[in-house]
Short mmCIF file of the C-alpha atoms (twelve columns), coordinates in Angstrom:
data_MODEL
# 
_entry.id   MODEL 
# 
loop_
_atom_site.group_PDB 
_atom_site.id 
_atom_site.type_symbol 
_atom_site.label_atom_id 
_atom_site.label_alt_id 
_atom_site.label_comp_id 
_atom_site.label_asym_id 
_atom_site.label_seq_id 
_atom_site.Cartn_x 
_atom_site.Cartn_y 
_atom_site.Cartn_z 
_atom_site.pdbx_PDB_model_num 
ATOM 1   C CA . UNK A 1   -6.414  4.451   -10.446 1 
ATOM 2   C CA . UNK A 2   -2.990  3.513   -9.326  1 
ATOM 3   C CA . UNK A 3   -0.374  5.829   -10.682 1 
ATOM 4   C CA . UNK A 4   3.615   5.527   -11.186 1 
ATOM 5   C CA . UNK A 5   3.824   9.145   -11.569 1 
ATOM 6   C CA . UNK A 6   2.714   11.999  -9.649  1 
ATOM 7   C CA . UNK A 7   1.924   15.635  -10.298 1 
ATOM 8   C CA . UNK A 8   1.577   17.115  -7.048  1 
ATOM 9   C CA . UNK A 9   -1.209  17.067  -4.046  1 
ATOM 10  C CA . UNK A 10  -2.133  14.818  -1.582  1 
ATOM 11  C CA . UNK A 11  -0.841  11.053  -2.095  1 
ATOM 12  C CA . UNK A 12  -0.987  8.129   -0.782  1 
ATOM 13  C CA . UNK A 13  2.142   5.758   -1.656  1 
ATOM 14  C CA . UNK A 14  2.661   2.252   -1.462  1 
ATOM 15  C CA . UNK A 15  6.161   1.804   -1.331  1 
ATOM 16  C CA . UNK A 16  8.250   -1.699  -1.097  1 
ATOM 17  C CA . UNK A 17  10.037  -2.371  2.308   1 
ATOM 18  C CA . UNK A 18  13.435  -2.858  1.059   1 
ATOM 19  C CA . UNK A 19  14.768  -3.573  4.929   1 
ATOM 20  C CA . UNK A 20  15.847  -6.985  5.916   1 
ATOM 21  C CA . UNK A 21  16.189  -5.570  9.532   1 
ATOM 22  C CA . UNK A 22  14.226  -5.981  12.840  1 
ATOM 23  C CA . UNK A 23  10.575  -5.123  12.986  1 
ATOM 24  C CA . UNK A 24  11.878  -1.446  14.439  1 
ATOM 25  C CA . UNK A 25  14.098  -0.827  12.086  1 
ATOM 26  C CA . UNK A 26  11.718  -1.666  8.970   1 
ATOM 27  C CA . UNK A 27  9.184   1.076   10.988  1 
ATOM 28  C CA . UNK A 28  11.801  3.609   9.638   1 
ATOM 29  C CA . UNK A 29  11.002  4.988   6.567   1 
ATOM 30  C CA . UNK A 30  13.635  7.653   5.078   1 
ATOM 31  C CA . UNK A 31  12.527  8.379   1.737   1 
ATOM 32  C CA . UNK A 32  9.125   8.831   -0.119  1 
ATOM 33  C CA . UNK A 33  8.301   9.161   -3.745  1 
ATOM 34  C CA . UNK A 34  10.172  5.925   -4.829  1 
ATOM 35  C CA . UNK A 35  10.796  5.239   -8.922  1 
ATOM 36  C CA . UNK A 36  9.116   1.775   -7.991  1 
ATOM 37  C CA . UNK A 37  5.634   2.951   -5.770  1 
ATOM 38  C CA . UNK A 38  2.261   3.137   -6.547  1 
ATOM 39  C CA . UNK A 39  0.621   6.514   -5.740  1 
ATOM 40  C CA . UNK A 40  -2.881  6.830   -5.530  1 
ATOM 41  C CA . UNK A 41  -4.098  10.667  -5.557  1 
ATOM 42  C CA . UNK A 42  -6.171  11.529  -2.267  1 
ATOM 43  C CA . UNK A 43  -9.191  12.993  -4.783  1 
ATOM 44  C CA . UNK A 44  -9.325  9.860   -6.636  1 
ATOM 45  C CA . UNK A 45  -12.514 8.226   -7.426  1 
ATOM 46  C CA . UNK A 46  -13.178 5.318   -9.491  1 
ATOM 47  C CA . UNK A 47  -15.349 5.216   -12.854 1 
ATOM 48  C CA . UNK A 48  -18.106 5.580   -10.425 1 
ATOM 49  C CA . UNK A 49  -17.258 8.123   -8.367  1 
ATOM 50  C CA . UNK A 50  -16.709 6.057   -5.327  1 
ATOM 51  C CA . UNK A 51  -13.653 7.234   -3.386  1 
ATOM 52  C CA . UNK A 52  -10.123 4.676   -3.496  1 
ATOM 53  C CA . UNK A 53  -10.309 3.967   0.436   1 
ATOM 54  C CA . UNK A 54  -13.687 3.368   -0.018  1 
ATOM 55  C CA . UNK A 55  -12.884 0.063   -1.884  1 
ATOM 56  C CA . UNK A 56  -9.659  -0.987  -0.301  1 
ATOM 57  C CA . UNK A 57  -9.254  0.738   3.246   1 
ATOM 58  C CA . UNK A 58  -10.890 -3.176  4.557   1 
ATOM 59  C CA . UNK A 59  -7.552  -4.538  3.008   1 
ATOM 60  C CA . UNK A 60  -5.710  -2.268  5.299   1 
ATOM 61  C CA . UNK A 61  -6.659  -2.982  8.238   1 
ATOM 62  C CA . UNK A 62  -4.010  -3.953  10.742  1 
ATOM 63  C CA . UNK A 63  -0.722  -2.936  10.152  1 
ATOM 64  C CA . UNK A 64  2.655   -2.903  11.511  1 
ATOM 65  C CA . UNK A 65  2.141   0.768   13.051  1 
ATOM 66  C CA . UNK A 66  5.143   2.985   14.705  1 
ATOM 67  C CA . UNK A 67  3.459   3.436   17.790  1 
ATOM 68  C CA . UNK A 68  2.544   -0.155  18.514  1 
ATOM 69  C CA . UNK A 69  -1.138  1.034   17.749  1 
ATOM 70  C CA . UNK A 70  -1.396  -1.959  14.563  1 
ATOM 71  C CA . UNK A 71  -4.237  0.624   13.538  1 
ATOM 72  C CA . UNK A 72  -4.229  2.425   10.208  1 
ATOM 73  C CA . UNK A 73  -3.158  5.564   9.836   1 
ATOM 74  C CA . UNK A 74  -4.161  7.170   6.440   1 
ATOM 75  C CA . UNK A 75  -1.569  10.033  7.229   1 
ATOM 76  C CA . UNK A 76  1.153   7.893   8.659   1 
ATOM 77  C CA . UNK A 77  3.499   4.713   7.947   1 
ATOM 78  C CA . UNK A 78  1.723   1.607   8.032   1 
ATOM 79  C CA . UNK A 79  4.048   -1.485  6.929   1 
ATOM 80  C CA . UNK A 80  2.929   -5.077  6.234   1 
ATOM 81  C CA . UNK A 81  5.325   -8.132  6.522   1 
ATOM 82  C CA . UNK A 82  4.959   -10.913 4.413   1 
ATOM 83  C CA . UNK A 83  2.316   -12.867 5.612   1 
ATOM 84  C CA . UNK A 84  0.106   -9.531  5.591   1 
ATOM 85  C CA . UNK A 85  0.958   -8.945  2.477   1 
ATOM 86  C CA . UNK A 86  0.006   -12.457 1.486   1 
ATOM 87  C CA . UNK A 87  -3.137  -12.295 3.069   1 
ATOM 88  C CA . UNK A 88  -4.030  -8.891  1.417   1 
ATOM 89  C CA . UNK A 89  -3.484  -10.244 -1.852  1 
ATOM 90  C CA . UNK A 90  -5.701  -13.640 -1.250  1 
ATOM 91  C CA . UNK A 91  -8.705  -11.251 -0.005  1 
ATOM 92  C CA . UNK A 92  -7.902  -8.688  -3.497  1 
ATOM 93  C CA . UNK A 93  -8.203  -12.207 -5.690  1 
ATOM 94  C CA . UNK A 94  -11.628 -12.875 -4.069  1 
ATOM 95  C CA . UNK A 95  -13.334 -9.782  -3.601  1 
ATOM 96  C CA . UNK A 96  -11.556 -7.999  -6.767  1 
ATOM 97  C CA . UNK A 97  -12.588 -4.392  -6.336  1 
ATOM 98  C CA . UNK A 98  -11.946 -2.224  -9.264  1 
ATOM 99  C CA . UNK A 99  -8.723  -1.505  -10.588 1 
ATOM 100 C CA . UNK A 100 -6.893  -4.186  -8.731  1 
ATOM 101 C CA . UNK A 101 -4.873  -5.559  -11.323 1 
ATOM 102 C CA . UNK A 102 -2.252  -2.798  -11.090 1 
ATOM 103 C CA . UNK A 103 -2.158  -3.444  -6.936  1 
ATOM 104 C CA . UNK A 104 -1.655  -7.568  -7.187  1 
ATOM 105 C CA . UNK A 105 0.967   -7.243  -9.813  1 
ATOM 106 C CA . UNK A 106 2.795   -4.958  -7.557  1 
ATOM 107 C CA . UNK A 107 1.614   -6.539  -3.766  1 
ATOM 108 C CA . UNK A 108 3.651   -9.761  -5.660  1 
ATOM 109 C CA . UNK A 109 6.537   -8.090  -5.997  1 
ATOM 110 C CA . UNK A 110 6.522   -6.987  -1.964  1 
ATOM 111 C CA . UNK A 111 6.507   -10.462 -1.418  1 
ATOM 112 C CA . UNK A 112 8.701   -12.007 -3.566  1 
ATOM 113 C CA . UNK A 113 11.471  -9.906  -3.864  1 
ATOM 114 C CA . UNK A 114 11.090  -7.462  -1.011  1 
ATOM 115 C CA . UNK A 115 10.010  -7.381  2.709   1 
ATOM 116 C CA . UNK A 116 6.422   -6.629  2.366   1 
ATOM 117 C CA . UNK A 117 5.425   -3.077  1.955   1 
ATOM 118 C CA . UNK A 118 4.545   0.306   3.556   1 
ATOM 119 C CA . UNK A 119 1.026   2.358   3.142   1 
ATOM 120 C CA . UNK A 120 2.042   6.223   3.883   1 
ATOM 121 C CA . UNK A 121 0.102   9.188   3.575   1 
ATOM 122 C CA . UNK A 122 2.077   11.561  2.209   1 
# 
């Protein structure tokens, strides 16, 4: 489900915050379609047919937004910090909706070497 490579369309990208900055300045994001990010393709569906956001917009919920909002915004830049990143991937552990394997491996790597990570809608 989670792709390194993209062919066009509607994505959404998961992208790691590489700024060590203020909350403000980690809100601005220059550059899309990182080497390193996860895309997920807005069509995709799992074995099932059951849409991604379906499954994972719950781990979403209640990000770091631009306008202050801390709502989601599928078309927008939503960044976690650390400890939301944290707390995404204990919830992913328990619940483990499909194809979440890719996501931890990755959501580790915001934590551990980066400064959490952004959800855009590109």
């Amino acid at each position: 489900m989670f792709h390194r490579h993209i062919l066009g369309g509607c994505y959404y990208e998961f992208q790691y915050c590489r700024c060590a900055g203020s909350l403000s300045e980690r809100m601005d994001v220059s550059s899309h379609w990182c080497q390193d990010s996860l895309f997920i393709d807005d069509d995709e569906v799992d074995t099932r047919g059951i849409p991604f956001l379906a499954h994972y917009l719950k781990y979403l919920k209640n990000p770091h937004s631009p306008d202050g909002s801390n709502e989601l915004c599928c078309f927008g830049i939503n960044y976690y910090d650390r400890a939301q990143t944290e707390d995404i991937i204990n919830r992913l552990e328990n619940d483990r909706p499909p194809d979440c394997d890719v996501l931890l491996a990755w959501l580790q790597q915001a934590v551990s070497l980066y400064h959490g990570f952004y959800f855009l809608g590109i």
